[in-house]
XYZ file of N, CA and C in Angstrom:
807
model
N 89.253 100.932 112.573
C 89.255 102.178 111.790
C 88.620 103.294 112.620
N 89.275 104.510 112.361
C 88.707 105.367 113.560
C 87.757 106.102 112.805
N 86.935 106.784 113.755
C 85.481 107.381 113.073
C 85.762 108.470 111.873
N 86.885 109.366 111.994
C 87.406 110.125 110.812
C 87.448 109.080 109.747
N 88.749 108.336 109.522
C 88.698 107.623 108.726
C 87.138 106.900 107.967
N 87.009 106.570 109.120
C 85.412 105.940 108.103
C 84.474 106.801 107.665
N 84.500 108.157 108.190
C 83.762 109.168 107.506
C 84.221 109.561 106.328
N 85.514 109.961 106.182
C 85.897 110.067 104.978
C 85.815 108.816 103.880
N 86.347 107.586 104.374
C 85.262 106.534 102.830
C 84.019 106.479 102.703
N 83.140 107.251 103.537
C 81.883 107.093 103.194
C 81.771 108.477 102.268
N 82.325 109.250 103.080
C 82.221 110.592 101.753
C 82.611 110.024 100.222
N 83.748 109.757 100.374
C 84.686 108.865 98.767
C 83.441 107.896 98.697
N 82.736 107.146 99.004
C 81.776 106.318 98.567
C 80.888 107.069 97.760
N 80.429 108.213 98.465
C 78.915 108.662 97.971
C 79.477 109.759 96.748
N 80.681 110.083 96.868
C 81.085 110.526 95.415
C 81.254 110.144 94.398
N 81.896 108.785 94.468
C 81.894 107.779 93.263
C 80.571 107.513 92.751
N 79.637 107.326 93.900
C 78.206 106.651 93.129
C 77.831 108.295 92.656
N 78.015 108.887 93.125
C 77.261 110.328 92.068
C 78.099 110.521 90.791
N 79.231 110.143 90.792
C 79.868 110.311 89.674
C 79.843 109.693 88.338
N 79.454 108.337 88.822
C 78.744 107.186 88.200
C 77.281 107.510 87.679
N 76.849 108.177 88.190
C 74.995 108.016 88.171
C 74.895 109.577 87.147
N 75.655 110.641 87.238
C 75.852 111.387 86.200
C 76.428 110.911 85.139
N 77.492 110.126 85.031
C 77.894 109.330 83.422
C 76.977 108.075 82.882
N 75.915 108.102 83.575
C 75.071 107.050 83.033
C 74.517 107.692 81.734
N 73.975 108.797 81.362
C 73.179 108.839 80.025
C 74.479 108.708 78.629
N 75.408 109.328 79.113
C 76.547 108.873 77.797
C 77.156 107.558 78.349
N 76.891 106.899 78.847
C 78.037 105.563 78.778
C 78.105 104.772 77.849
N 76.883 104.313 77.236
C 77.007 103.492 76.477
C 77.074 104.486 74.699
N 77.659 105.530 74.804
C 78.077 106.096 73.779
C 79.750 106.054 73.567
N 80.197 105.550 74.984
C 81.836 105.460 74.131
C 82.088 103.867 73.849
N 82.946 104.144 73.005
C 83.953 102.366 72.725
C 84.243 102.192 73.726
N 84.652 100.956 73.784
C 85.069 100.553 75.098
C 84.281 100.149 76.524
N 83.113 100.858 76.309
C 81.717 100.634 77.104
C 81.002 99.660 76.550
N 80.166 100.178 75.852
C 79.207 99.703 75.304
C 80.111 99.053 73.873
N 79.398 97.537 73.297
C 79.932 97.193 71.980
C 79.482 97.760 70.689
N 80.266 97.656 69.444
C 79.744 98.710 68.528
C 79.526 97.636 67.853
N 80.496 96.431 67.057
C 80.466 95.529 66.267
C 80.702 94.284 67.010
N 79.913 92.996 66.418
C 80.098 91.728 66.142
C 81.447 90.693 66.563
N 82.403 92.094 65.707
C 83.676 91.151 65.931
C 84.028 91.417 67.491
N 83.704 92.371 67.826
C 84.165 92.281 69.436
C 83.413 91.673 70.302
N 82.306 91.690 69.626
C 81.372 90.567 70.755
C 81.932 88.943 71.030
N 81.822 88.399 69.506
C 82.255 87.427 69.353
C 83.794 87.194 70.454
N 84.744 88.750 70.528
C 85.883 88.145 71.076
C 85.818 88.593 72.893
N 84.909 89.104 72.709
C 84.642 89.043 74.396
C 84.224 87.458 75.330
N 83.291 86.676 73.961
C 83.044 85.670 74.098
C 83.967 85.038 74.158
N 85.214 84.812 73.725
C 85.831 83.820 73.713
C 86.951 84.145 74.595
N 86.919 85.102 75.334
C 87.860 85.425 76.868
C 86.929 84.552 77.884
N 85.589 85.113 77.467
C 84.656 84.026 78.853
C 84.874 82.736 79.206
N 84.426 82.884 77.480
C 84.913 80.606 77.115
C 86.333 80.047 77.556
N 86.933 81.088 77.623
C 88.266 80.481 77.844
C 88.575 80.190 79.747
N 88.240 81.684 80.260
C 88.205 81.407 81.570
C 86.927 80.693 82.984
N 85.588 81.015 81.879
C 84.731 80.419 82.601
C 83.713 79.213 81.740
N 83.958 78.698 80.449
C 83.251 77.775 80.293
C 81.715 78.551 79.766
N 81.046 77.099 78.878
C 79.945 78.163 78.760
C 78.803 77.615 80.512
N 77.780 78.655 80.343
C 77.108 78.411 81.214
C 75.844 77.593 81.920
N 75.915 77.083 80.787
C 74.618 75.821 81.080
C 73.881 76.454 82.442
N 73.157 77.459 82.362
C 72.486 77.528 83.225
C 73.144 78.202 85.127
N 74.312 78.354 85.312
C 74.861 78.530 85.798
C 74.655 79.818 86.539
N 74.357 80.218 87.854
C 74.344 81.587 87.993
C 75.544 82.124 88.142
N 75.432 83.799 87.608
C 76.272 84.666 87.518
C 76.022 85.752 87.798
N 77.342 86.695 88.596
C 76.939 88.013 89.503
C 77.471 89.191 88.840
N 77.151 89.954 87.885
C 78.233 90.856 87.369
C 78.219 92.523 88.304
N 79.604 92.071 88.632
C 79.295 93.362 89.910
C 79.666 94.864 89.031
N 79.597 95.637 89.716
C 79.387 97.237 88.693
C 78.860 97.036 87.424
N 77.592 96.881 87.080
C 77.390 96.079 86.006
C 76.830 97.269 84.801
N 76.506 98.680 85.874
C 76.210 99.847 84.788
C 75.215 99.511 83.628
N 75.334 99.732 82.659
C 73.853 99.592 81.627
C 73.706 98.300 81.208
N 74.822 96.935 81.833
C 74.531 95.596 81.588
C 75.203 95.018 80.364
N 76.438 95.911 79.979
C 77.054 95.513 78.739
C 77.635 93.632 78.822
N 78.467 93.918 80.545
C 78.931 92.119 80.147
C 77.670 91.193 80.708
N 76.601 91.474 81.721
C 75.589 90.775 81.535
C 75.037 89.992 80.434
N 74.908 90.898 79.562
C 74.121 90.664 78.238
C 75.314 89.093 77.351
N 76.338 89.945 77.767
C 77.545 88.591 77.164
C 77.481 87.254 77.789
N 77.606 87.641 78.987
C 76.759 86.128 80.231
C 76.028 85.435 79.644
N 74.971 86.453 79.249
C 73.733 86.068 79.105
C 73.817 85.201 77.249
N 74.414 86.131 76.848
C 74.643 84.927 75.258
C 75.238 83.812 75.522
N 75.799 83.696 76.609
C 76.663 82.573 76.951
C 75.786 81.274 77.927
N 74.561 81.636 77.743
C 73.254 81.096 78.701
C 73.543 80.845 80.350
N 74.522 81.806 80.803
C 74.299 81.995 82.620
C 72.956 82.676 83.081
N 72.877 82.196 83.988
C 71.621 82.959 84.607
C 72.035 84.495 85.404
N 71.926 85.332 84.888
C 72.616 86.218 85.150
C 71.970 87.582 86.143
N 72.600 87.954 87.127
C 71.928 88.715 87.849
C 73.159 90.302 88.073
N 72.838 91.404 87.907
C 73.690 92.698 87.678
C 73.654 93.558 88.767
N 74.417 93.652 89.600
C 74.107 94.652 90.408
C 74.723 96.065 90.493
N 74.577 97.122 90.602
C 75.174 98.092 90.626
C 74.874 99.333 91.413
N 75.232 100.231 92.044
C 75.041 101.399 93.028
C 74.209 102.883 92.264
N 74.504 102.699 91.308
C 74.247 104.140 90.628
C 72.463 104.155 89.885
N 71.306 103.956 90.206
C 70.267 103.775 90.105
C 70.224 104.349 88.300
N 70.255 105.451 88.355
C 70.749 105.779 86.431
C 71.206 104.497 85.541
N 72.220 103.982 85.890
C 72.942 102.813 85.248
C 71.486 102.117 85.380
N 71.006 101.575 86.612
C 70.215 100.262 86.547
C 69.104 100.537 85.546
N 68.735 101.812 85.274
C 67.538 102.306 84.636
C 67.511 102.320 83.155
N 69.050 102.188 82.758
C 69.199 101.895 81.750
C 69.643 100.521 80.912
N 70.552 99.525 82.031
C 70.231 98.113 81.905
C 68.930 98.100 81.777
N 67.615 98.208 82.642
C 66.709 97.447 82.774
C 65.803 97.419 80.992
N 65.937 98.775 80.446
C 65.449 99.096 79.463
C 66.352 98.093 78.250
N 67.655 97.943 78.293
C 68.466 97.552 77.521
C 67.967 95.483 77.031
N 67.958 95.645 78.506
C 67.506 94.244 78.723
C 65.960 93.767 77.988
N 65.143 94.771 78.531
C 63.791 94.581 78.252
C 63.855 94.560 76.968
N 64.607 95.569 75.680
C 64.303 96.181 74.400
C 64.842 94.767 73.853
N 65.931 94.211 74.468
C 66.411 92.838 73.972
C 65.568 91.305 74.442
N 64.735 91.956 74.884
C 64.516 90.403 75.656
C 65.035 89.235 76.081
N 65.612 90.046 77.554
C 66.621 89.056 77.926
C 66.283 88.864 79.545
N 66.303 88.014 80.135
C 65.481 87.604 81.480
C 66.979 87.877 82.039
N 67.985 89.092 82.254
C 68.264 89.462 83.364
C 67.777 90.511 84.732
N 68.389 89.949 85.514
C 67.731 90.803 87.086
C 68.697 91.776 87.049
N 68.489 92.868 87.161
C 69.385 93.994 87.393
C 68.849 94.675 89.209
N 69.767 94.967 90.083
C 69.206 95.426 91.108
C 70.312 96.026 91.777
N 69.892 96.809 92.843
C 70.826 98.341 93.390
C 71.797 97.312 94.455
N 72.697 97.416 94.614
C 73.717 96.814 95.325
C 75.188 97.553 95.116
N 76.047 97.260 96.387
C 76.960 97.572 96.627
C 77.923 96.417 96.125
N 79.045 96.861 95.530
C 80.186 96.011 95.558
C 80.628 95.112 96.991
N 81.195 95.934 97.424
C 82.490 95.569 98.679
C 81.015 95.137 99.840
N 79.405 95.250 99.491
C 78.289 95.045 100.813
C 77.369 94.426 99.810
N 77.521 93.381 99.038
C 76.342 92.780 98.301
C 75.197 92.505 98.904
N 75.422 92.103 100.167
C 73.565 91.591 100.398
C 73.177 90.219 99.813
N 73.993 89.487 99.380
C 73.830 88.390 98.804
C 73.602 87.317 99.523
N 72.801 85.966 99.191
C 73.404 84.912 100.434
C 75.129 84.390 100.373
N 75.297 83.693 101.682
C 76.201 83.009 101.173
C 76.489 81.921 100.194
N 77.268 81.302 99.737
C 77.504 80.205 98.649
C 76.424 80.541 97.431
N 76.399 81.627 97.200
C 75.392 81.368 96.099
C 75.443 81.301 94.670
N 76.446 82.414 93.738
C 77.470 82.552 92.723
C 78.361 81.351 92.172
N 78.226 80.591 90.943
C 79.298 79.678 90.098
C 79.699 80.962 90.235
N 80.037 82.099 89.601
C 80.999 82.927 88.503
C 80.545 84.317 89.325
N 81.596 84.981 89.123
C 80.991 86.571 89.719
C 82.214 87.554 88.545
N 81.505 87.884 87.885
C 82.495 88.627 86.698
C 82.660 90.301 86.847
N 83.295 90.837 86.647
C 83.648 92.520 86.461
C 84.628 93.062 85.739
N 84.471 94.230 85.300
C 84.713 94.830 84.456
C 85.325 96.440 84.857
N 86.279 96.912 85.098
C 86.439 98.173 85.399
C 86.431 98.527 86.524
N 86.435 98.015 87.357
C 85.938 97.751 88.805
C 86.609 98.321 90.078
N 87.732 96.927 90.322
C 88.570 96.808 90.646
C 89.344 98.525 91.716
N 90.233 99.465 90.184
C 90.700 100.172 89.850
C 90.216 101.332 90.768
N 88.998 101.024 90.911
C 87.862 102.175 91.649
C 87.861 102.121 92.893
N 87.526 101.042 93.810
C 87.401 100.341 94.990
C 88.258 101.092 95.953
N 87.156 101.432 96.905
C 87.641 102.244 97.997
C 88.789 101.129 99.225
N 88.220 99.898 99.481
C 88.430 98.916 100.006
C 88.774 97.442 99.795
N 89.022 97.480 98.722
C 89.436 96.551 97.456
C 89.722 94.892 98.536
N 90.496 95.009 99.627
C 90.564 93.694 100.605
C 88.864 93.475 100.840
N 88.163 94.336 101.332
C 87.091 94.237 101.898
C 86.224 93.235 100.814
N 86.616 93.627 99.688
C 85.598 93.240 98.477
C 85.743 92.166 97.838
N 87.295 92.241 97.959
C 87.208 90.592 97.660
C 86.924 89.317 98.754
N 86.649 90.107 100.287
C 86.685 89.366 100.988
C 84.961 89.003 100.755
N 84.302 89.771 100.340
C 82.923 89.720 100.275
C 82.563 89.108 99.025
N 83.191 88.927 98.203
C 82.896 88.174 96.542
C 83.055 87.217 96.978
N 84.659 86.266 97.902
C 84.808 84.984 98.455
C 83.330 84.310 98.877
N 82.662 85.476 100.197
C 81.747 85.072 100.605
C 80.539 84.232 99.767
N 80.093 85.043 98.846
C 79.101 85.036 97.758
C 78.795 83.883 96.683
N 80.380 83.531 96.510
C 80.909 81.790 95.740
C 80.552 81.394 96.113
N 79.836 80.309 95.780
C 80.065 78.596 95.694
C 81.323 78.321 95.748
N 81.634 77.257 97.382
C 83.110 76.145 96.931
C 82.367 75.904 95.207
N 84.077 76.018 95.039
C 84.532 75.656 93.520
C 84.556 76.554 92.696
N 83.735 78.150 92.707
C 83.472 78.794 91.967
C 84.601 79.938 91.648
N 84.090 80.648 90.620
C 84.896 81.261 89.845
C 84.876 82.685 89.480
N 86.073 83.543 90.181
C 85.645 84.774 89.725
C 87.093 85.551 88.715
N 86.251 86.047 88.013
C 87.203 86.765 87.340
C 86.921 88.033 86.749
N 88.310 88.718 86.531
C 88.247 90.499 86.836
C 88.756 90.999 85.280
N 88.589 91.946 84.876
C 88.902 92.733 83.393
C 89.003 93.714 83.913
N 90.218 94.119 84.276
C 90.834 95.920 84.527
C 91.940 95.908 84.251
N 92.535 96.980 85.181
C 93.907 97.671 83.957
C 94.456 98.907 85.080
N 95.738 98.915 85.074
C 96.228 100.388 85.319
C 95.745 101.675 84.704
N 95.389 102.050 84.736
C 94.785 103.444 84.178
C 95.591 104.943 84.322
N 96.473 104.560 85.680
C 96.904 105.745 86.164
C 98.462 106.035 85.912
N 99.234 104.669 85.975
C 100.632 105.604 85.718
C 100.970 104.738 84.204
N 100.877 105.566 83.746
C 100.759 105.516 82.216
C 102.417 105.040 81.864
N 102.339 104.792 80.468
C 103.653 104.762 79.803
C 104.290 105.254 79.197
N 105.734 106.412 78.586
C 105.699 107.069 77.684
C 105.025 107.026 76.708
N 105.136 105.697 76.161
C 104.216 104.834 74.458
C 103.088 105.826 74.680
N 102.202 105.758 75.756
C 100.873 105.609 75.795
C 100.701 107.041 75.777
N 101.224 107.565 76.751
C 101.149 109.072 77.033
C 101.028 110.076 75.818
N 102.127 109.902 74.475
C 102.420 109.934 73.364
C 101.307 109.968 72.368
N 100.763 109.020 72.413
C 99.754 107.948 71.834
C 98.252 108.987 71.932
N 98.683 109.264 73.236
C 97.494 110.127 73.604
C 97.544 110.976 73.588
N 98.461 111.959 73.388
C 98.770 113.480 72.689
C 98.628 113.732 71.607
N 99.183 112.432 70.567
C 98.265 112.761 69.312
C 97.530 112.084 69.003
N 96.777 111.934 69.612
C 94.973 111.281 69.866
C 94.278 113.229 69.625
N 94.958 113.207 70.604
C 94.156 114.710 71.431
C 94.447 116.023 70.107
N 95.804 115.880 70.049
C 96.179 117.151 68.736
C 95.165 116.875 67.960
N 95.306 115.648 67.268
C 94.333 115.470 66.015
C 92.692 116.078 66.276
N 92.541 115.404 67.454
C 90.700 115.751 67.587
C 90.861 117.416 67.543
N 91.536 117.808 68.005
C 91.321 119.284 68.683
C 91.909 120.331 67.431
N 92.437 119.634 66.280
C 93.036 120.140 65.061
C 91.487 119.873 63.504
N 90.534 118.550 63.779
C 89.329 118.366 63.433
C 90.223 117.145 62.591
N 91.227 116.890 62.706
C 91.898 115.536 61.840
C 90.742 114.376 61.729
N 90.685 114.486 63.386
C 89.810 113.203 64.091
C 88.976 113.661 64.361
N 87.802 112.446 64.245
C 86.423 113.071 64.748
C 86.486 112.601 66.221
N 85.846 113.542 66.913
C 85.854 112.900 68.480
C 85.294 110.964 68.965
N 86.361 110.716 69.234
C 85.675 109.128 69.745
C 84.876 108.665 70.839
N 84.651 109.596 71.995
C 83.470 109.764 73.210
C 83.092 111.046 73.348
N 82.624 110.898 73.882
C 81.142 111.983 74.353
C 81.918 113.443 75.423
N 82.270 114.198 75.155
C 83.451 115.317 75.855
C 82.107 115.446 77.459
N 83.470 115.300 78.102
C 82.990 116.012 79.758
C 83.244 117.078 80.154
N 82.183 117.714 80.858
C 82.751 119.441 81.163
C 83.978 118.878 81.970
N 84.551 120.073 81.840
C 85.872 120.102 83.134
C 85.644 119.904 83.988
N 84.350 120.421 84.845
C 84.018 119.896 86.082
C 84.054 118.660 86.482
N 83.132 117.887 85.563
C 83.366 116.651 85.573
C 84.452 115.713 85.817
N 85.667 116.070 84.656
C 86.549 115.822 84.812
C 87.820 115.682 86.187
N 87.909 116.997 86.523
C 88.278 117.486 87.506
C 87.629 116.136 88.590
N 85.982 115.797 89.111
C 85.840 115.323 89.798
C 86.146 113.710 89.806
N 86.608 113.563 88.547
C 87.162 112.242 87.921
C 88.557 112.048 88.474
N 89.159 113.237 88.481
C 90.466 113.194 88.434
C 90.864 113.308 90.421
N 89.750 113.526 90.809
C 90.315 113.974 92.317
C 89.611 112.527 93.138
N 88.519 112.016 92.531
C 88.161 111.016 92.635
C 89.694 109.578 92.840
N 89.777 109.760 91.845
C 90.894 108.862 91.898
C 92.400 109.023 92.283
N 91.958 110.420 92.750
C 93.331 110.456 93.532
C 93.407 110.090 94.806
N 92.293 109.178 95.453
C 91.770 108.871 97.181
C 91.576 107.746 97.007
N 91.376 106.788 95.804
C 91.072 105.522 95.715
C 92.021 104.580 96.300
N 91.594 102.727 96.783
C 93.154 102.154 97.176
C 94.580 102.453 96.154
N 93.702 102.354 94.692
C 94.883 102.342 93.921
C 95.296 103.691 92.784
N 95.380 104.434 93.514
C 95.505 105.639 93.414
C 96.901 105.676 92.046
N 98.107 104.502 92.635
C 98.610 104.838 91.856
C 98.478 103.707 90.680
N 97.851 103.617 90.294
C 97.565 102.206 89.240
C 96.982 101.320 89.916
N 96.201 100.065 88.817
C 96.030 98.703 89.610
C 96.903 97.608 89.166
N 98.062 97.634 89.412
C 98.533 97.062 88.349
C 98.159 95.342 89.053
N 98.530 94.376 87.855
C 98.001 92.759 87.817
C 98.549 92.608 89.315
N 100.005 92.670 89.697
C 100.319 92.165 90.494
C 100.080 92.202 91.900
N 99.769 93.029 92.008
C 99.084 94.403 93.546
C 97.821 93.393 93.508
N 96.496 93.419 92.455
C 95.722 92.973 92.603
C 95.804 91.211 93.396
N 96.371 90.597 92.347
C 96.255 89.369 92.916
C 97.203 88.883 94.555
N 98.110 89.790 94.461
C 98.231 89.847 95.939
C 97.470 89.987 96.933
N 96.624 90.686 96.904
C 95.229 91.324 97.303
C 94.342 89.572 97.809
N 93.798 89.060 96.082
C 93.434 88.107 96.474
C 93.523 86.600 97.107
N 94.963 86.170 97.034
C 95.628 85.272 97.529
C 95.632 85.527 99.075
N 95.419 86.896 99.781
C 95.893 87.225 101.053
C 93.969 86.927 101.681
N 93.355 87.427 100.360
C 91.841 86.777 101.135
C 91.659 85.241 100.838
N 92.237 84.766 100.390
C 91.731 83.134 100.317
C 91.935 82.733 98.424
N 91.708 83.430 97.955
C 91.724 82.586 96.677
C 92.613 81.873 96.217
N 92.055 81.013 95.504
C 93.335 80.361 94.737
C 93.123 79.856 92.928
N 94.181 79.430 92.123
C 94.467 79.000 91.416
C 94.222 80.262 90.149
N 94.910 81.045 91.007
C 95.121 82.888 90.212
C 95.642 82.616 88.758
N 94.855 83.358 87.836
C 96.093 83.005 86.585
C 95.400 84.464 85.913
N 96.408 84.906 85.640
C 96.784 86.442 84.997
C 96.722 86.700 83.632
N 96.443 86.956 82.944
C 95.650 86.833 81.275
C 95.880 88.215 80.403
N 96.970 88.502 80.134
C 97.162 89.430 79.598
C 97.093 89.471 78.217
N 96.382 88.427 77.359
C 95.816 88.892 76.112
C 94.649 88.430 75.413
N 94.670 90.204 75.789
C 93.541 90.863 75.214
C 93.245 91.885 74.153
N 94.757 91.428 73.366
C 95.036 92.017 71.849
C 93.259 91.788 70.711
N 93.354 91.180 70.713
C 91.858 90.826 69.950
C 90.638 91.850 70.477
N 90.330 91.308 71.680
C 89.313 92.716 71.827
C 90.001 94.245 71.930
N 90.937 94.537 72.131
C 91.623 95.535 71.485
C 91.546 96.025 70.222
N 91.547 95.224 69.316
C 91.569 95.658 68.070
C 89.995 95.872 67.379
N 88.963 95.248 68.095
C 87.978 95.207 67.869
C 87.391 96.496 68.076
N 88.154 96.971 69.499
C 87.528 98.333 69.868
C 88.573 99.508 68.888
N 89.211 99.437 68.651
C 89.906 100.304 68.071
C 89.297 100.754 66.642
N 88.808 99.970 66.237
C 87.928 99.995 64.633
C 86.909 101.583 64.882
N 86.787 101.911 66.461
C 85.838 103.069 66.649
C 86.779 104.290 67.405
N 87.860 104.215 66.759
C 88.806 105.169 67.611
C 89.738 105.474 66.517
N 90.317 106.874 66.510
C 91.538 107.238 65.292
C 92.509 106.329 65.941
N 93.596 106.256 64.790
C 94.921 105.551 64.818
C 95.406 105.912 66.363
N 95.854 106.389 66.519
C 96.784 106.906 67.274
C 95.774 106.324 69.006
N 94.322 106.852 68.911
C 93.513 105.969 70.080
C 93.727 104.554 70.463
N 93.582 103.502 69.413
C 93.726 102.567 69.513
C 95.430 101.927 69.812
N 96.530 102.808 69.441
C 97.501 102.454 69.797
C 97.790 103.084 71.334
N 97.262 103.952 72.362
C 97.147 104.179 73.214
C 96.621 103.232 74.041
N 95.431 102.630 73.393
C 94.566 101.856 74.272
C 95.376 100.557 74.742
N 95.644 100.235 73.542
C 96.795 98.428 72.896
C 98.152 98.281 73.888
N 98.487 99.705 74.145
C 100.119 99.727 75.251
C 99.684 100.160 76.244
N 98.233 100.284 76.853
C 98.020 100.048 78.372
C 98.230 98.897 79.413
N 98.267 98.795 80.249
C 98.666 97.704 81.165
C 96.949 97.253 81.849
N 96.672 96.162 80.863
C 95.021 95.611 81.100
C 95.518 94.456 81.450
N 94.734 93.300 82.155
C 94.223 92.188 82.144
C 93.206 91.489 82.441
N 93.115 90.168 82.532
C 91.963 89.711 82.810
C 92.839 88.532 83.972
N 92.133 88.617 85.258
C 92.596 87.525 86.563
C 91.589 86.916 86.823
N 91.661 85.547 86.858
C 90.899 84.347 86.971
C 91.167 84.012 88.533
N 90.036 83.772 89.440
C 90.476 83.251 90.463
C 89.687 82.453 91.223
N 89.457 81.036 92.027
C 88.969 80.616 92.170
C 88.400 80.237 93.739
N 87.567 79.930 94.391
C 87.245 79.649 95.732
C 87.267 77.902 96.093
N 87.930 77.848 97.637
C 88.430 76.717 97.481
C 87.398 75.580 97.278
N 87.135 74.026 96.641
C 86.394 73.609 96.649
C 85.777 72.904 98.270
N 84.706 72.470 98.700
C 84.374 72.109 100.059
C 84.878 70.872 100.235
């Protein structure tokens, strides 16, 4: 990589983490972040159970882990759970989240795609939103491989975000009429434009600029080593769970996005 090039992902690096570290005091004010009700907890749980078993003790790495929302799920699930994330804001507010709950997770400043971790050390390395973002997305999974235990298990919860669907597009126009008519009460926390704007230019430099879609991804990981990929596209249930905090028309936006959950595993020794 030539020295331009790598200057410019380090610029795209240090923008994302500022971008991140300013949405830390509202994050855990929208759906979809943070949990509101029971029933979605319960069904977050039973995506885990399904792809990773419970944890008897098991360590677990939740990378971008922000105020510690799937930690805390780990953690009901009794993994030993450790959170790392770039944006010092986020960690400041896991750590409090954790403490107010009393819950013996480690939250600490780390890079995705440069953990700092030993080798073999991770049963499970879980994420959430992640993916989608990733300046270097080969690099990172080449570095999660590292981090496993032969035998272990990682798995991802993201989604295309970017090239939308008519359905959705739709969906989300009258999402937007309604709020902006007072039909609907607003369902997150409004960003200045600025913000926005830096959201929006942000992700126009990312690997997956134009979506993440399932298949791109696991190509990705099969080409670093993983194996026994399996692609999990329902996630109707926690869908509906989150939708209970969103007008009609939100939740049917959310429901015809292109999400999944990819299970993938490191080879055993």
């Amino acid at each position: 990589m030539s020295d331009v090039a790598a200057g410019r992902n380090y610029d795209l690096r240090d923008e994302i983490k500022a971008y991140w570290s300013e949405r830390a005091a509202t994050f855990d004010l929208s759906p979809g972040h943070e949990i509101f009700c029971e029933e979605e907890r319960a069904a977050w749980h039973r995506l885990f159970l399904r792809h990773l078993g419970r944890g008897d003790g098991r360590a677990a790495l939740d990378l971008a882990s922000g105020t510690g929302v799937i930690s805390h799920l780990l953690d009901d699930l009794d993994f030993q759970v450790t959170g790392l994330d770039w944006a010092e804001p986020m960690l400041e507010r896991a750590r409090q989240k954790a403490q107010s709950r009393r819950r013996a997770i480690s939250f600490r400043i780390g890079d995705a795609e440069n953990t700092m971790e030993p080798d073999d050390h991770y049963d499970v390395i879980v994420n959430r939103h992640l993916v989608w973002t990733l300046v270097d997305p080969a690099k990172a999974f080449a570095e999660w491989l590292r981090v496993l235990k032969p035998g272990g298990t990682l798995l991802i919860v993201d989604g295309d975000f970017v090239s939308t669907s008519a359905l959705e597009r739709l969906f989300s126009k009258l999402s937007a009429w309604g709020q902006s008519a007072g039909i609907f009460k607003p369902d997150a926390p409004m960003h200045s434009r600025e913000l926005m704007e830096i959201h929006r230019n942000i992700l126009s430099r990312v690997h997956f600029a134009n979506g993440a879609r399932a298949e791109a991804v696991v190509e990705l990981l099969c080409a670093t080593g993983f194996t026994d990929i399996v692609v999990d596209t329902d996630l109707g249930e926690i869908h509906r769970m989150q939708a209970k905090n969103w007008n009609f028309f939100k939740g049917l936006a959310r429901r015809s996005q292109h999400r999944y959950a990819i299970r993938a595993s490191k080879r055993a020794a």
